[in-house]
Amino acid sequence: MLEIKYDEKQQLFMLSNGSISYILGIEKNRYLRHAYFGKYIKSYNGSNAPLFYDRGFCSNPVESDRTFSLDTLLAEYPDFNQGDFRNPAYIIQTKDGKRVSRFYYSGFSIIDGKEKLAGLPSVYAENTDEAKTLRIVLKDTIVQASIYLYYTILAKYDVVCRHAEIVNQGEADIYIDRLMSFSLDFAGCDYDVMTLSGAHLNEKNINRRALCSDSIVMESIRGTSSPQATPFVALMEKDANEDRGNVWAANFIYSGDFQASVQVGQYKTTRMQIGMNSTTFGWHLSSGEKFVSPESVLVYSDKGLNGMSQIFHGLYRHQLCRGKYKEALRPVLLNSWEAYQFDVDEAKCLNLARQAKELGIELFVLDDGWFKNRCTDTQGLGDWLEDREKFPHGLKSLAEKLNNEGIAFGIWFEPEMVSAGSELYRNHPDWIIRSQNYKPILSRYQYVLDLSNPQVCQYVIDRLSDILHSVNVSYVKWDMNRHLTDLGSAYLDDKQQKELSHRYVLGLYYIMETLTQNFPNVLFESCSSGGGRYDAGMLHYMPQTWASDNTDAVCRLKIQYGTSMLFPPITMGSHVSIVPNHQVGRITSLNMRFAVAMAGNLGYELDLNKLDEAEKAEIKRQISWYKNIREITQKGTFYRMESPFERNTVSWCFVSEDETKIVCCYYQILAEPIYTNPVLKLKGLKENALYRLNGQDKIFSGSELMYAGLTVPKIEGDFYSEIYILQRI
Ligand code: DGJ
């Protein structure tokens, strides 16, 4: 049912997959007009065509027609300086310093399948029947440049992927001042807007509020997508909730600075955009050159936020993540960071890993502190030489010992950084991001390498490859612990300095592409002081992300709930740690900590020597139980049920791929003085199917469990959790 049709009479393009339709048209033979994005429409005959009439203060780009103005049109990719005074999708500056252009529609082509975006992460289609792409050409004959707009509709997911390319076809340089990867207009503004914001230790908080007459902007100029912002925005009808109602969402497949905005126009239209952030982005395009914007994923769901998230989850698991671990089950790991921080050595690692193996853990991860001069965070980054005092027999021998005992070995790097005391910095002081005019600003005592410089990228690839070739590494944690300041590059020429932020990200993507292709058996996990760069761009290279440095089970409920808006649980690194918790000092039960961590990608991050025998036995039971159900939590469909942003009780469930098994998690944060007889209304079951609960004899129908619900036991005490397992019979 995948089709892209051009109706010549109506001058309309109609993209559909049998479930959704996206329709755009050509107006006055020149301008692109947005007509529709939503539930599938079988045939479209212009029923919602715009009304044109003379309105005050409106520019009229077609002289003979005073009723036509770009300021009132639902646009598809709005220009600047032609009378649409809402946010433009692009601004191009010509050699004379002017920023006036007239890009007009000039043709289209339809491509079976989906092309890759050179040097950038993107959604992919392995076969041509999985996607169809419409390419629209806009041309400005004075500027002598073309803009190509790409729209890909997918067979399996209710998604349209969009991005833009600019080609300079003239002799003179042009300068790209602004370039959104998409722009989407809606008639009316009676919507709520959802964004995800946060901070280090407090990532992906959900914000939902009504759209008024102003703009909502979510952005980052930190050099990464950041823990503070998420390159995502959703427009929701007022009555939309987790399970019902219309939602239109956009997510940017990019890991650097961005701007996402929702803007209400004077005639109550709503404009949604995401693209690179013009505060830190600009690009010189010489004659014959092409610039490709990162891609955005537009999702439409008529099944509320759960419907939206399930589309993102399915798409990202199957058509964004790549490599061996796209399908493989993820191992249970033990990470050394919260146990020993920088104070690691061979004896401690062997001791910890051997105990971990006894408990059923499959992978031991040596976090920060293993390399030369790394006893604190003040030094050591950049040289990546083994510390032979801490590891006298070397990492190769450590990995071999662990492998012989049946546990895999993983290691931490922070490849994008350098400490001032390193050999690297002594030899190449010009390899960091800085302006020559000022002393560069430190953050965590470190500088950021200038990844716009290909030599620097090659250095990073070589250093990591040395270790990965010589040591049997099964897993790499790729950390990034500061944001970019002093945007200046000794490698780029004067006129390219504003290109640095984007070139940094392109350099990073090049490094990650090279390493992940060269080491296909390594499981890569990205991290930026937790979820500081937990974005779709990183997931294209690294199929899991450390969701937060905050390992407190109660805080994690919100972080994981918010993260699940976009990203599937299998991508969410989530560990059981010690109590009192290192970040907030809270004491929660081992049971609660496990019940929260197993709802992501389970790991442990604590000093097992500090546990008593009963606790170790409990962990052993947890892991063995988890191994039986991880296929469901890692690959199943995830449903949010009760939100920690609204309630004291939180719940979610996972339905196995074959829809026969359900894992349902229920958490009560604080004890209540009165017992209100709570019932848990399950989701994702088949109404008429029968389910056995927790392996007992009791059998319930799907409709009973979803509509009447399941009574939760009377709970005393804070931080309580319960996990239900249902088997369809
Ligand atoms: C920040 C990460 O988020 C932590 O898990 C840990 O790896 C430290 N960096 C190490 O420096």
XYZ file of C-alpha atoms and ligand atoms in Angstrom:
740
model
C 0.000 0.000 0.000
C 3.029 2.203 -0.089
C 2.507 4.910 -2.691
C 3.463 8.389 -3.776
C 1.074 9.847 -6.335
C 1.233 13.092 -8.228
C -2.163 14.473 -9.244
C -1.283 16.771 -12.112
C -4.674 18.432 -12.310
C -4.729 19.449 -8.674
C -0.932 19.794 -8.543
C -0.835 17.630 -5.433
C 1.599 15.049 -4.105
C 0.053 12.332 -1.964
C 2.209 10.025 0.120
C 0.567 7.149 1.942
C 1.199 3.726 3.426
C -2.409 2.683 3.962
C -2.328 3.932 7.530
C -1.206 7.570 7.188
C -1.223 10.177 4.417
C 0.946 13.238 3.845
C -0.276 15.651 1.184
C 1.355 18.754 -0.261
C 0.584 20.883 -3.263
C 1.929 23.526 -5.595
C 0.346 26.972 -5.447
C 0.595 29.579 -8.211
C 2.947 27.165 -10.010
C 5.722 28.245 -7.638
C 5.071 27.759 -3.974
C 4.774 24.608 -1.913
C 1.643 24.390 0.200
C 1.025 21.929 3.010
C -2.359 20.235 2.695
C -2.553 17.371 5.176
C -0.672 15.030 7.518
C -2.588 12.421 9.509
C -4.734 9.340 9.279
C -4.881 7.651 5.860
C -7.109 9.332 3.270
C -8.038 7.115 0.359
C -8.622 9.859 -2.162
C -8.173 13.584 -1.701
C -10.002 16.233 -3.642
C -9.016 19.443 -1.882
C -11.860 19.530 0.669
C -9.743 21.558 3.113
C -8.300 23.920 0.464
C -7.285 27.320 1.864
C -9.536 30.389 1.516
C -7.711 33.314 -0.042
C -8.935 36.835 0.596
C -7.503 40.289 0.938
C -6.053 40.813 4.418
C -4.340 43.853 5.855
C -0.567 43.975 6.259
C -0.029 41.048 3.914
C 2.549 41.139 1.160
C 1.361 39.932 -2.231
C 4.136 38.159 -4.134
C 1.849 37.627 -7.155
C 1.109 41.197 -8.228
C -2.168 40.439 -9.942
C -3.620 38.760 -6.850
C -4.132 40.799 -3.678
C -5.727 37.836 -1.943
C -2.634 35.692 -2.114
C -0.008 36.038 0.603
C 2.647 33.689 1.895
C 1.948 34.974 5.397
C -1.380 33.181 5.460
C -0.442 30.054 3.552
C 0.175 26.686 5.209
C 3.698 26.349 3.890
C 5.858 23.343 3.300
C 9.349 24.887 3.437
C 8.937 28.652 3.942
C 11.365 31.162 2.486
C 12.599 34.373 4.110
C 12.041 37.911 2.859
C 9.047 37.153 0.655
C 6.328 38.118 3.087
C 5.932 35.050 5.286
C 6.919 36.599 8.604
C 6.691 33.396 10.595
C 9.856 31.321 11.160
C 11.598 30.631 7.834
C 12.859 27.152 7.051
C 16.082 28.539 5.578
C 18.038 31.738 5.082
C 20.654 32.046 2.382
C 23.050 34.926 2.153
C 24.517 35.867 -1.189
C 27.963 37.324 -1.869
C 26.616 40.870 -1.658
C 25.629 40.267 1.988
C 21.913 40.220 1.226
C 19.619 37.526 2.502
C 16.926 37.717 -0.133
C 16.081 34.692 -2.228
C 13.214 33.364 -4.338
C 13.259 29.604 -4.463
C 10.395 28.355 -6.627
C 9.105 24.885 -7.261
C 10.805 23.411 -10.319
C 10.149 19.660 -10.416
C 10.076 16.366 -8.593
C 11.142 12.745 -8.781
C 10.025 9.618 -6.964
C 12.601 7.153 -5.705
C 11.894 3.565 -4.651
C 13.404 2.966 -1.230
C 15.402 5.469 0.767
C 18.849 6.862 0.142
C 21.495 7.244 2.844
C 22.445 10.722 4.028
C 26.169 11.107 3.361
C 28.134 11.284 6.615
C 25.019 11.480 8.772
C 22.945 8.977 10.731
C 19.531 8.270 9.252
C 16.625 5.873 9.148
C 17.329 3.181 6.561
C 15.308 0.841 4.391
C 17.033 -2.406 3.499
C 14.701 -3.187 0.589
C 13.049 -0.880 -1.897
C 9.582 -2.097 -0.871
C 10.104 -0.730 2.655
C 10.069 2.929 1.633
C 9.300 5.427 -1.111
C 10.854 8.856 -1.384
C 9.579 12.033 -2.971
C 12.247 14.537 -3.978
C 11.021 18.048 -4.661
C 13.270 20.584 -6.342
C 13.139 24.300 -5.562
C 15.299 26.603 -7.672
C 16.454 30.183 -7.450
C 17.846 31.289 -10.808
C 19.316 34.520 -9.402
C 21.115 32.904 -6.460
C 21.824 29.990 -8.820
C 21.151 27.327 -6.269
C 18.682 24.491 -5.731
C 17.062 23.145 -2.615
C 16.050 19.494 -2.633
C 13.401 18.436 -0.158
C 13.217 14.740 0.680
C 10.074 13.048 2.006
C 10.252 9.328 2.715
C 7.161 7.361 3.646
C 7.737 3.966 5.258
C 5.747 0.769 4.775
C 5.922 -0.497 8.352
C 5.812 2.642 10.458
C 3.542 5.689 10.471
C 6.418 7.973 9.770
C 7.581 10.519 7.223
C 11.336 11.210 7.220
C 12.373 14.614 5.970
C 15.570 16.467 5.254
C 16.815 19.167 2.887
C 19.858 19.595 0.663
C 21.255 22.752 -0.905
C 23.436 22.758 -4.006
C 25.302 25.831 -5.159
C 25.054 25.849 -8.967
C 26.522 29.307 -9.494
C 30.064 30.657 -9.578
C 29.954 32.682 -6.362
C 29.980 31.336 -2.797
C 26.715 31.370 -0.916
C 26.287 31.240 2.833
C 23.690 29.141 4.655
C 22.497 31.099 7.665
C 19.645 28.829 8.689
C 18.521 25.395 7.559
C 15.689 23.481 9.167
C 15.418 19.827 8.319
C 11.660 20.247 8.009
C 8.878 22.736 8.549
C 5.279 21.682 9.090
C 2.228 23.950 9.315
C -1.091 23.132 10.941
C -4.357 25.008 10.546
C -5.459 26.159 14.002
C -3.534 26.301 17.240
C -5.751 24.553 19.728
C -3.077 22.094 20.757
C -0.925 21.094 23.697
C 2.807 20.906 23.186
C 5.073 18.327 24.766
C 8.833 18.701 25.138
C 11.471 16.864 27.161
C 13.924 18.888 29.204
C 16.230 18.254 32.140
C 19.688 18.446 33.630
C 22.566 16.165 34.536
C 21.066 13.542 36.935
C 17.560 14.596 35.931
C 17.155 13.863 32.234
C 14.044 13.867 30.051
C 11.378 15.453 32.202
C 8.017 15.623 30.508
C 6.556 19.105 29.966
C 3.062 19.409 28.553
C 1.327 22.759 28.243
C -1.228 24.550 26.129
C -0.068 26.426 23.068
C -0.993 30.119 23.332
C -0.279 32.903 20.905
C 3.481 32.725 21.318
C 6.364 30.396 20.482
C 7.773 27.462 22.366
C 11.449 26.840 21.691
C 13.552 23.905 22.837
C 17.204 24.186 21.908
C 20.814 23.406 22.649
C 23.973 25.396 21.926
C 26.147 23.105 24.071
C 27.699 21.131 21.215
C 25.560 18.098 22.069
C 21.846 17.421 22.130
C 22.440 17.736 25.908
C 20.760 16.587 29.142
C 19.030 19.968 29.291
C 17.160 19.654 26.010
C 15.877 16.934 23.700
C 15.563 17.454 19.921
C 11.938 16.436 20.044
C 8.586 18.157 20.059
C 5.030 16.816 19.973
C 1.803 18.578 19.156
C -1.189 16.962 20.818
C -4.890 17.476 20.523
C -6.268 18.639 23.853
C -7.981 15.350 24.635
C -5.021 13.196 23.636
C -3.534 11.116 26.434
C -1.330 8.034 26.705
C -3.809 5.857 24.826
C -6.097 8.025 22.758
C -6.075 11.032 20.536
C -4.046 12.616 17.768
C -0.367 13.337 18.240
C 2.133 14.694 15.709
C 5.714 14.393 16.879
C 9.114 15.207 15.443
C 12.516 13.931 16.476
C 15.830 15.088 15.016
C 18.390 12.388 14.192
C 21.289 14.522 15.304
C 23.639 14.746 18.296
C 24.711 18.388 18.231
C 23.181 21.843 18.606
C 19.603 22.117 17.437
C 16.529 24.243 17.643
C 13.003 22.851 17.821
C 10.141 25.310 17.772
C 6.392 25.572 17.705
C 5.109 28.964 16.625
C 1.596 30.329 16.458
C 0.940 32.707 13.555
C -1.363 35.730 13.490
C -4.084 33.747 11.733
C -3.896 30.970 14.351
C -1.778 28.637 12.322
C 0.877 26.517 14.027
C 4.354 26.031 12.608
C 6.611 23.244 13.855
C 10.290 23.029 12.913
C 13.509 21.294 13.883
C 16.953 21.960 12.498
C 20.452 23.032 13.366
C 20.696 25.984 15.719
C 21.545 29.176 13.826
C 23.312 30.589 16.902
C 26.134 28.122 16.312
C 25.550 27.113 12.700
C 26.439 28.728 9.407
C 27.988 27.225 6.286
C 29.887 28.499 3.246
C 28.911 26.691 0.105
C 31.335 27.159 -2.747
C 30.492 26.688 -6.386
C 29.335 23.124 -7.098
C 29.151 22.119 -3.429
C 26.233 20.439 -1.682
C 25.128 20.690 1.930
C 22.958 17.972 3.485
C 20.851 18.699 6.556
C 20.378 16.034 9.242
C 17.134 14.097 9.079
C 13.935 14.476 11.081
C 11.408 11.770 11.791
C 7.769 12.906 11.781
C 5.361 10.555 13.504
C 1.598 10.638 13.429
C -0.330 8.617 16.006
C -4.079 8.441 16.520
C -3.451 6.273 19.578
C -2.028 8.921 21.846
C 1.445 8.961 23.313
C 1.818 5.207 23.709
C 0.985 4.912 20.014
C 3.575 7.594 19.213
C 6.272 5.944 21.345
C 5.622 2.503 19.906
C 6.190 3.910 16.418
C 9.485 5.528 17.486
C 10.540 2.368 19.345
C 9.811 0.029 16.432
C 11.421 2.329 13.894
C 14.552 2.947 15.943
C 15.013 -0.715 16.861
C 14.546 -1.989 13.316
C 15.474 0.827 10.937
C 17.901 3.083 12.823
C 20.025 0.845 15.100
C 22.456 -1.378 13.252
C 24.908 -4.209 13.720
C 24.988 -7.440 15.670
C 23.225 -6.026 18.727
C 20.264 -4.779 16.763
C 18.859 -8.285 17.247
C 21.094 -9.905 19.883
C 19.958 -9.978 23.511
C 21.946 -7.600 25.672
C 24.194 -9.037 28.399
C 23.792 -8.322 32.114
C 26.840 -6.286 33.077
C 28.666 -5.125 36.164
C 30.311 -1.703 35.929
C 33.216 -0.684 38.196
C 32.413 3.065 38.438
C 30.191 3.358 41.491
C 32.224 0.588 43.196
C 35.727 2.077 42.821
C 35.578 5.247 40.715
C 39.217 5.963 39.627
C 40.707 3.594 42.178
C 40.701 0.462 40.030
C 43.424 -2.164 39.688
C 43.869 -5.703 38.459
C 43.231 -7.411 41.795
C 40.045 -5.440 42.433
C 38.759 -6.093 38.928
C 39.448 -9.818 39.109
C 37.791 -10.016 42.498
C 34.722 -8.071 41.399
C 34.379 -9.848 38.071
C 34.725 -13.313 39.590
C 32.020 -12.580 42.124
C 29.879 -11.109 39.386
C 30.266 -14.276 37.338
C 29.097 -16.315 40.333
C 25.915 -14.249 40.414
C 25.222 -14.821 36.732
C 26.586 -11.528 35.370
C 27.895 -11.907 31.817
C 30.067 -8.847 31.225
C 32.495 -6.954 33.434
C 33.005 -3.287 32.499
C 36.157 -1.490 33.573
C 35.056 2.151 33.741
C 37.214 5.280 34.093
C 40.608 5.098 35.848
C 42.387 2.278 33.957
C 44.842 4.360 31.919
C 48.090 6.156 32.667
C 47.909 9.244 34.909
C 44.241 8.732 35.689
C 43.841 8.774 39.452
C 41.455 11.720 39.483
C 39.497 13.551 36.817
C 42.171 16.253 36.654
C 44.410 14.391 34.211
C 45.081 11.475 31.913
C 42.699 11.887 28.973
C 44.050 11.730 25.442
C 47.018 9.338 25.461
C 45.114 6.115 26.124
C 48.109 4.176 27.401
C 47.605 1.345 29.855
C 48.571 2.000 33.464
C 51.075 -0.771 34.203
C 51.135 0.060 37.898
C 47.442 -0.593 38.275
C 47.423 -3.411 35.717
C 50.922 -4.977 35.853
C 50.008 -7.813 33.492
C 48.185 -5.565 31.084
C 44.582 -5.406 29.945
C 45.084 -8.174 27.404
C 45.909 -10.588 30.190
C 43.038 -9.294 32.366
C 40.559 -9.828 29.545
C 41.980 -13.296 28.868
C 41.675 -14.310 32.503
C 38.088 -13.117 32.631
C 37.215 -14.747 29.321
C 38.703 -18.035 30.511
C 36.457 -17.860 33.517
C 33.437 -17.229 31.320
C 32.886 -13.482 31.659
C 33.261 -10.947 28.851
C 35.348 -7.793 29.214
C 34.287 -4.209 28.499
C 36.112 -0.906 28.801
C 35.470 2.851 29.162
C 36.825 5.627 26.910
C 36.231 9.338 26.651
C 37.665 9.705 23.140
C 36.634 13.283 22.363
C 38.599 14.832 25.241
C 42.116 15.693 26.326
C 43.674 16.707 29.652
C 46.168 19.560 29.778
C 48.944 17.356 31.202
C 48.791 14.744 28.432
C 51.444 14.034 25.809
C 48.756 14.634 23.216
C 48.142 18.162 24.423
C 51.865 18.892 24.788
C 52.488 17.792 21.207
C 49.340 19.271 19.672
C 48.081 22.281 21.630
C 46.306 23.353 18.434
C 44.162 20.219 18.377
C 41.638 21.507 20.897
C 38.593 23.678 20.368
C 39.561 27.199 21.404
C 39.783 30.738 20.245
C 43.392 31.883 19.948
C 42.441 35.132 21.660
C 41.650 33.698 25.082
C 42.798 31.028 27.481
C 40.394 28.139 26.831
C 37.858 27.383 29.520
C 38.161 24.086 31.374
C 35.284 21.887 32.330
C 35.981 18.790 34.452
C 39.637 19.865 33.948
C 39.525 18.877 30.287
C 39.453 20.301 26.775
C 37.472 19.149 23.758
C 39.370 17.832 20.736
C 38.746 19.611 17.469
C 37.001 16.888 15.494
C 36.622 19.178 12.494
C 40.281 18.300 11.877
C 40.579 14.926 10.061
C 44.022 14.334 11.601
C 42.485 14.528 15.067
C 39.758 12.071 14.040
C 42.397 9.675 12.725
C 44.339 9.977 15.981
C 41.241 9.006 17.982
C 40.510 6.075 15.653
C 44.114 4.852 15.904
C 44.333 5.062 19.694
C 41.074 3.203 20.265
C 41.864 0.675 17.546
C 45.217 -0.116 19.233
C 43.398 -1.182 22.385
C 40.518 -2.895 20.622
C 42.937 -4.898 18.430
C 45.195 -5.976 21.274
C 42.635 -6.677 24.009
C 39.595 -8.913 23.664
C 37.018 -6.209 24.297
C 33.333 -7.113 23.954
C 31.880 -3.778 25.020
C 32.879 -0.112 24.924
C 31.352 2.662 27.020
C 31.852 5.902 25.051
C 31.667 8.823 27.440
C 31.592 12.612 26.876
C 31.744 14.728 30.008
C 31.729 18.388 29.061
C 30.099 20.821 26.695
C 31.763 22.972 24.051
C 32.974 26.479 24.861
C 35.404 28.799 23.034
C 34.155 27.754 19.595
C 37.267 28.253 17.497
C 39.371 25.942 15.372
C 42.999 26.252 14.305
C 42.218 23.881 11.449
C 39.365 25.819 9.847
C 39.902 29.084 8.010
C 38.383 32.353 9.193
C 35.229 32.125 7.160
C 34.527 28.547 8.301
C 34.572 29.187 12.058
C 30.790 29.093 12.346
C 30.851 25.642 10.788
C 32.775 24.207 13.737
C 29.871 22.859 15.840
C 28.434 20.930 12.919
C 31.848 19.814 11.666
C 32.564 18.527 15.191
C 29.469 16.319 14.993
C 30.372 15.169 11.468
C 33.872 14.260 12.723
C 32.357 12.331 15.612
C 30.030 10.449 13.255
C 32.981 9.597 11.009
C 34.961 8.212 13.959
C 32.014 6.192 15.262
C 31.159 4.853 11.807
C 34.768 3.715 11.260
C 35.136 2.066 14.660
C 31.752 0.370 14.718
C 32.315 -1.010 11.206
C 35.846 -2.175 12.062
C 34.780 -3.809 15.323
C 31.367 -5.279 14.522
C 31.350 -7.653 17.492
C 31.774 -4.934 20.087
C 28.663 -3.683 21.880
C 28.989 0.118 22.094
C 27.113 2.103 24.753
C 27.092 5.871 24.528
C 27.098 8.130 27.543
C 27.491 11.805 28.266
C 27.581 12.063 32.051
C 24.536 9.817 31.778
C 21.859 10.703 29.243
C 23.469 13.943 28.058
C 23.625 12.769 24.457
C 20.831 10.230 24.467
C 19.590 10.935 20.962
C 18.631 9.150 17.765
C 21.890 10.177 16.073
C 24.008 8.267 18.588
C 21.712 5.235 18.426
C 22.534 4.785 14.745
C 26.084 3.869 15.818
C 25.652 2.678 19.406
C 22.533 0.672 20.205
C 22.386 1.561 23.897
C 22.893 4.650 26.065
C 23.597 5.104 29.774
C 20.306 6.818 30.587
C 21.476 8.812 33.611
C 24.227 9.054 36.214
C 21.368 9.074 38.668
C 20.895 5.448 39.748
C 18.334 6.128 42.488
C 15.338 3.899 41.768
C 12.769 6.606 42.498
C 14.446 9.253 40.325
C 14.930 6.657 37.616
C 11.162 6.110 37.372
C 10.771 9.604 35.943
C 13.940 9.484 33.855
C 13.023 6.166 32.252
C 9.378 7.123 31.809
C 10.377 10.359 30.037
C 13.066 8.633 27.965
C 10.551 6.007 26.842
C 8.628 8.723 24.997
C 11.234 8.306 22.263
C 13.556 5.435 22.956
C 12.875 1.726 23.487
C 13.817 0.186 26.855
C 16.467 -2.039 25.219
C 18.480 1.119 24.503
C 18.318 2.375 28.125
C 21.321 1.436 30.303
C 19.904 0.974 33.789
C 21.826 -0.310 36.815
C 21.210 -1.530 40.355
C 23.530 0.441 42.650
C 24.352 0.614 46.343
C 22.304 2.347 49.055
C 22.323 4.991 50.398
C 22.256 6.056 46.779
C 25.347 8.007 45.633
C 23.352 10.789 43.989
C 20.478 11.473 46.372
C 21.259 9.444 49.512
C 17.953 7.557 49.399
C 17.634 4.029 50.726
C 15.421 1.746 48.660
C 15.110 -2.019 48.770
C 17.155 -4.247 46.505
C 13.856 -5.471 45.157
C 12.741 -1.968 44.118
C 16.139 -1.130 42.615
C 16.037 -4.306 40.553
C 12.418 -3.818 39.478
C 13.320 -0.395 38.067
C 16.638 -1.415 36.473
C 15.208 -4.518 34.781
C 12.692 -2.305 33.001
C 15.661 -0.917 31.045
C 18.801 -2.711 29.958
C 19.839 -4.378 33.232
C 23.250 -3.959 34.848
C 24.766 -3.712 38.333
C 27.104 -0.994 39.479
C 28.225 -1.599 43.067
C 30.962 -3.138 45.167
C 29.801 -6.701 45.682
C 32.201 -6.969 48.649
C 29.912 -4.631 50.548
C 26.918 -6.957 50.260
C 26.058 -9.706 52.698
C 25.366 -13.262 51.616
C 21.594 -12.784 51.634
C 21.869 -9.783 49.299
C 24.167 -11.691 46.954
C 21.745 -14.607 46.913
C 18.944 -12.181 46.078
C 20.930 -10.704 43.192
C 21.662 -14.203 41.914
C 17.930 -14.955 41.945
C 17.149 -11.652 40.221
C 19.579 -12.311 37.386
C 18.500 -15.863 36.803
C 14.843 -14.759 36.749
C 15.681 -11.831 34.450
C 17.404 -14.072 31.915
C 14.116 -15.902 31.468
C 12.139 -12.760 30.742
C 14.685 -10.387 29.136
C 13.569 -11.305 25.639
C 10.187 -9.772 26.569
C 11.531 -6.568 28.119
C 14.255 -6.062 25.533
C 12.250 -6.857 22.410
C 8.622 -6.535 23.433
C 6.158 -3.683 22.973
C 6.290 -1.179 25.811
C 3.162 0.439 27.290
C 3.223 3.243 29.841
C 0.360 2.884 32.327
C 0.691 5.251 35.322
C 3.021 8.241 35.211
C 5.510 9.222 37.952
C 5.011 12.806 36.795
C 1.398 12.603 37.976
C 1.149 9.908 40.624
C 2.670 8.173 43.585
C 2.094 4.822 41.903
C 3.810 4.079 38.637
C 3.309 1.207 36.232
C 4.240 0.020 32.777
C 4.208 -3.261 30.923
C 5.946 -5.162 28.147
C 4.144 -7.439 25.697
C 6.323 -10.075 24.003
C 6.811 -9.927 20.245
C 4.520 -12.934 19.754
C 1.978 -11.318 22.139
C 1.802 -14.364 24.421
C 3.704 -13.094 27.473
C 3.361 -9.918 29.501
C 5.683 -8.474 32.115
C 3.945 -5.809 34.149
C 5.809 -3.637 36.657
C 4.102 -1.734 39.450
C 5.843 0.665 41.830
C 4.580 2.617 44.816
C 6.888 5.461 45.745
C 5.685 6.498 49.221
C 3.422 4.624 51.604
C -0.066 6.083 51.906
C -1.942 6.449 55.213
C -5.119 5.088 53.695
C -5.473 2.086 51.487
C -7.485 3.006 48.423
C -7.730 -0.444 46.915
C -5.784 0.372 43.761
C -6.334 -1.655 40.624
C -3.900 -1.965 37.818
C -5.455 -1.757 34.372
C -3.255 -3.660 31.994
C -2.626 -2.697 28.397
C -1.774 -4.462 25.172
C -3.679 -7.703 25.857
C -6.104 -9.441 23.513
C -9.631 -8.887 24.813
C -10.814 -12.419 24.188
C -7.635 -14.283 25.054
C -7.083 -15.953 28.446
C -4.041 -15.282 30.580
C -2.523 -17.209 33.470
C -1.198 -14.915 36.186
C 2.215 -15.489 37.785
C 2.228 -19.181 36.930
C -0.681 -19.790 39.309
C -3.949 -21.468 38.489
C -5.954 -18.266 38.265
C -6.946 -17.397 34.728
C -8.361 -14.083 33.503
C -9.552 -12.798 30.169
C -7.680 -9.947 28.518
C -10.767 -7.736 28.700
C -11.077 -8.348 32.456
C -7.428 -7.482 33.088
C -7.563 -4.379 30.899
C -10.958 -2.972 31.921
C -11.710 -4.295 35.443
C -8.016 -4.443 36.350
C -5.930 -6.347 38.821
C -6.078 -5.622 42.546
C -2.733 -4.622 43.962
C -1.811 -6.065 47.409
C -2.044 -3.843 50.478
C 1.317 -2.164 50.761
C 3.109 -0.862 53.811
C 6.366 1.020 53.599
C 7.937 3.235 51.005
C 9.484 2.181 47.697
C 7.538 -0.932 46.986
C 7.495 -2.844 43.716
C 5.685 -5.808 42.265
C 6.249 -7.582 38.944
C 3.452 -9.607 37.371
C 4.011 -12.184 34.664
C 1.126 -13.215 32.458
C 1.114 -16.080 30.023
C -1.506 -16.367 27.319
C -3.089 -19.811 27.236
C 30.376 9.939 33.618
C 29.584 8.686 33.395
O 28.246 8.975 33.221
C 29.819 7.757 34.577
O 29.026 6.615 34.457
C 31.277 7.399 34.625
O 31.623 6.658 33.484
C 32.112 8.665 34.730
N 31.780 9.617 33.714
C 33.575 8.333 34.630
O 34.355 9.450 34.588
